[in-house]
XYZ file of N, CA and C in Angstrom:
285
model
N -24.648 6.708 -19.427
C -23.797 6.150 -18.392
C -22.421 6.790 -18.451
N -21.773 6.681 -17.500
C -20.543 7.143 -17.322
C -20.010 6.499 -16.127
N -18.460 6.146 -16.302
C -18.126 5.370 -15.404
C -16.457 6.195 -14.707
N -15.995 5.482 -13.974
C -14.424 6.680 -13.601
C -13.725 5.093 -12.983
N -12.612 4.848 -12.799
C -11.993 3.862 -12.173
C -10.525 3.816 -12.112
N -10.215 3.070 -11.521
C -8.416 2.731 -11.270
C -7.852 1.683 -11.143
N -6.613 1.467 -11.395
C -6.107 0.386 -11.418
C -4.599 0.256 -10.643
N -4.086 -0.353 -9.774
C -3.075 -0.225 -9.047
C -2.243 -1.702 -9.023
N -0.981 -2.266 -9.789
C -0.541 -3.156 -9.386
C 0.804 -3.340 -9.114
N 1.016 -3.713 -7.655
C 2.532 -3.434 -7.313
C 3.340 -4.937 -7.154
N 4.918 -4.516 -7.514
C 5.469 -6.068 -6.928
C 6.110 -5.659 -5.953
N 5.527 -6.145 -5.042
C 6.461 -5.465 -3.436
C 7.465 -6.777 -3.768
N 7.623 -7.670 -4.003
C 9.079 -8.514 -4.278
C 8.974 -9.519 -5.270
N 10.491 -10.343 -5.165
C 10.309 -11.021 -6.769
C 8.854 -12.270 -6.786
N 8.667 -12.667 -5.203
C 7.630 -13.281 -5.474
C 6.028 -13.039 -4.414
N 5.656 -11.374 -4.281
C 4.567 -11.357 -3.952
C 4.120 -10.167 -4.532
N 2.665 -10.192 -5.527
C 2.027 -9.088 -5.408
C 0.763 -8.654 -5.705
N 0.566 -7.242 -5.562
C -0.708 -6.757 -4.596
C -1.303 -5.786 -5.832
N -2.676 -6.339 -6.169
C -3.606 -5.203 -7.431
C -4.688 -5.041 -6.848
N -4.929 -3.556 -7.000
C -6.346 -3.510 -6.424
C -6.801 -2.644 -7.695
N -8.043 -2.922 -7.991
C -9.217 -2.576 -9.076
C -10.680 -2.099 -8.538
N -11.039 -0.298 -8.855
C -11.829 -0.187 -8.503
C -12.832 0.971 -9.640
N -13.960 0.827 -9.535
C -14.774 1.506 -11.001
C -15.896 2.116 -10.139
N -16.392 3.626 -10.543
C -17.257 3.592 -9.918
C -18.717 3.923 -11.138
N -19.259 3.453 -11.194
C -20.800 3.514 -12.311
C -21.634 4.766 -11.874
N -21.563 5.416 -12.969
C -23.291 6.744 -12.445
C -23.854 6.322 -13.887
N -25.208 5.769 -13.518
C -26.356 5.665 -14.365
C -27.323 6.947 -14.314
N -27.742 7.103 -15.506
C -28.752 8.377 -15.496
C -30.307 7.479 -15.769
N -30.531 6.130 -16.207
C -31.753 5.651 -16.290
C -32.182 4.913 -15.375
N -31.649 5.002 -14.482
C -32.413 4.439 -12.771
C -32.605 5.796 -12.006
N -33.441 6.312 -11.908
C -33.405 7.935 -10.919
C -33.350 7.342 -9.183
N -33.539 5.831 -8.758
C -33.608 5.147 -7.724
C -31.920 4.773 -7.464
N -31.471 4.289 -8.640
C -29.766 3.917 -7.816
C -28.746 4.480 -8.914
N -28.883 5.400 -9.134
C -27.438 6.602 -9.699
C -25.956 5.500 -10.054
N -25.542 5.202 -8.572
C -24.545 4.724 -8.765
C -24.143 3.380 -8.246
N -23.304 2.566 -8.933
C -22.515 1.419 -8.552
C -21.380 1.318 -8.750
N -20.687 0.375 -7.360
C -19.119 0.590 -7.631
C -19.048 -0.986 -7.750
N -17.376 -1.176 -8.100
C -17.249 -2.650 -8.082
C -15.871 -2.614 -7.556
N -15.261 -3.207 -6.526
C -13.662 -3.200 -5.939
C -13.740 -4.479 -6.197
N -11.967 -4.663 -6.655
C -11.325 -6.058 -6.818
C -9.886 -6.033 -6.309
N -9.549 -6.794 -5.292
C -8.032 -6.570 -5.065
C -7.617 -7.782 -5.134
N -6.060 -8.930 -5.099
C -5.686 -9.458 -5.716
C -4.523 -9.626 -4.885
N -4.137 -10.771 -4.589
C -2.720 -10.792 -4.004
C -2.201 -12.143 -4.353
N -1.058 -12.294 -4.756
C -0.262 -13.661 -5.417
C 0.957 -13.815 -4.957
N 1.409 -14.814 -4.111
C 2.785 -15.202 -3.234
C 2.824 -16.275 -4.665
N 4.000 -16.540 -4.875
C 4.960 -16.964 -5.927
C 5.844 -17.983 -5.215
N 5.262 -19.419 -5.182
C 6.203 -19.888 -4.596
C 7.134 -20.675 -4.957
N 7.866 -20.448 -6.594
C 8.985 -20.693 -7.032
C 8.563 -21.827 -8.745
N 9.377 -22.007 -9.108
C 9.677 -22.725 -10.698
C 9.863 -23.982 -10.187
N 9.713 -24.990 -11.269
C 9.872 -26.762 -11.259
C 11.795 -26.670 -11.357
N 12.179 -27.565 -11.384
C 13.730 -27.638 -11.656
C 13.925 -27.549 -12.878
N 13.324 -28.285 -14.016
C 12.994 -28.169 -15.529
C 12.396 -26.748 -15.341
N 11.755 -25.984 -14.917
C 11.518 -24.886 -15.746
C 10.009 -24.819 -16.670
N 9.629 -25.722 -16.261
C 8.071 -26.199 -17.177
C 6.729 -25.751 -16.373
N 6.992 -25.816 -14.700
C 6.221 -24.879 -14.326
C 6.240 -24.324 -13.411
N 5.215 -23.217 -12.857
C 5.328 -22.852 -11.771
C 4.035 -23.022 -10.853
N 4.613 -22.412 -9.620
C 3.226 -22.227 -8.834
C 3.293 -21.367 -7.675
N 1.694 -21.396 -7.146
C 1.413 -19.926 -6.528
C 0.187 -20.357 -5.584
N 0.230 -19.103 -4.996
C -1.072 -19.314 -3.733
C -1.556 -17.803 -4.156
N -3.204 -17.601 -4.100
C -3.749 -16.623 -4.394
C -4.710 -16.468 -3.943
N -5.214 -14.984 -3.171
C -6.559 -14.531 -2.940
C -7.228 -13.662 -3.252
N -8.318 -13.245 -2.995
C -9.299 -12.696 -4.487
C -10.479 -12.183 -3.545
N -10.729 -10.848 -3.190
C -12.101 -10.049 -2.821
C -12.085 -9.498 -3.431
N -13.495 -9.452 -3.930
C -14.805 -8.565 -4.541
C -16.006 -8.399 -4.119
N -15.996 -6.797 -4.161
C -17.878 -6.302 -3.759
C -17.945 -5.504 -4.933
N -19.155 -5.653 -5.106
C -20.022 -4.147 -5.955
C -20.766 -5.232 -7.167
N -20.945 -4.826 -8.196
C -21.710 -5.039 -9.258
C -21.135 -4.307 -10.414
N -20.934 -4.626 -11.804
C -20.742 -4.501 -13.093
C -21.571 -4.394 -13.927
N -21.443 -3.637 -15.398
C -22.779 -3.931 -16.407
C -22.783 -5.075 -16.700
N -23.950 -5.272 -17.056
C -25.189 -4.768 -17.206
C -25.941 -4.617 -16.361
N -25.578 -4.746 -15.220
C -26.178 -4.852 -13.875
C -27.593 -5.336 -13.846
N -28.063 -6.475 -14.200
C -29.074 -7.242 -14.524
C -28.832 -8.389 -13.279
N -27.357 -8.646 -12.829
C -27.319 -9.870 -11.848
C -27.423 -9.436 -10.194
N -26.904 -9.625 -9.273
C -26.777 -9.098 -8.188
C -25.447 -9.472 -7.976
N -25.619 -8.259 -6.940
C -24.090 -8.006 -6.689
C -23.346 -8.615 -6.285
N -21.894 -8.579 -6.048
C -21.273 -9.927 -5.494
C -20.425 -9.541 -4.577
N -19.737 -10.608 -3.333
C -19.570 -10.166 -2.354
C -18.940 -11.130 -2.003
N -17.129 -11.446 -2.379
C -16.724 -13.146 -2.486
C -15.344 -12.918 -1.741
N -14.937 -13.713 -0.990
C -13.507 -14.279 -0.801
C -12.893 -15.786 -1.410
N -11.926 -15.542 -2.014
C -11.302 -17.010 -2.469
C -10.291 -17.599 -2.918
N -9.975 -18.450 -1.888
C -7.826 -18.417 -1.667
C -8.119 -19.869 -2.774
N -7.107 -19.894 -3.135
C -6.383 -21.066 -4.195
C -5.185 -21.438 -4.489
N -4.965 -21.888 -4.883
C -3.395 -23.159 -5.355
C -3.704 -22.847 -6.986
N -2.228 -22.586 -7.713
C -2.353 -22.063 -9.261
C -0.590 -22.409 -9.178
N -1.163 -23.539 -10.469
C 0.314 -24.255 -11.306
C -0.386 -23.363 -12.363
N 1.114 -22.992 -13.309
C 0.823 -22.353 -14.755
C 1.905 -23.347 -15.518
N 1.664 -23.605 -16.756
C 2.467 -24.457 -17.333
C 2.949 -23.659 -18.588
N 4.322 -24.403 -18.472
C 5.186 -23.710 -20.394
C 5.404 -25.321 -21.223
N 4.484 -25.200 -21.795
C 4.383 -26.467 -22.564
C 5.768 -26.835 -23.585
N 5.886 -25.676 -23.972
C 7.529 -25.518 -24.939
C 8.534 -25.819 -24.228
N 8.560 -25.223 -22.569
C 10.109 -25.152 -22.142
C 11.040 -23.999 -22.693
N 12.091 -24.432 -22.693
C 13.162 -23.436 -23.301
C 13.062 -23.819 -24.851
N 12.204 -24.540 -25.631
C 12.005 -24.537 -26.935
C 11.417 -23.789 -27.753
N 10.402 -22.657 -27.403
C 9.834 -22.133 -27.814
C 10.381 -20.547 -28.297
N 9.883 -19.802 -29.617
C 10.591 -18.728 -29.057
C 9.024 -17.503 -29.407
């Protein structure tokens, strides 16, 4: 096997940004399907800190096509927006 891929992640500003992830697979023990790719891109609007500082939050969406090893599953082919609090359990206590 042998694989080739890239990785791209930009902050177009302090609170939005854009990764795209892509791999492409050449198998030599399938003579029927050589190759598989897998794209992932990624985008996260940032929509600001708690007043304490303990957490934040965000809106995020998420496409993917292609397939990965072991390639035993089938491929996938998804859109999926979400709501994402991250928490700092320490605060400014931690170092």
């Amino acid at each position: 096997r042998l694989y080739f891929g890239g990785e791209i992640s930009i902050d177009i500003t302090e609170y939005v940004t854009l990764s795209v992830t892509d791999d492409l697979y050449i198998r030599g023990e399938n003579p029927e399907d050589h190759y598989k790719n897998y794209f992932k891109t990624t985008g996260e609007f940032r929509l600001g800190r708690s007043s304490n500082g303990l957490f934040a939050h965000s809106l995020y969406a998420v496409f993917e096509r292609g397939q990965q090893p072991p390639f035993s599953s089938p491929d996938v082919n998804s859109f999926r927006i979400g709501y994402r609090i991250q928490g700092n359990y320490c605060g400014t206590h931690c170092r």
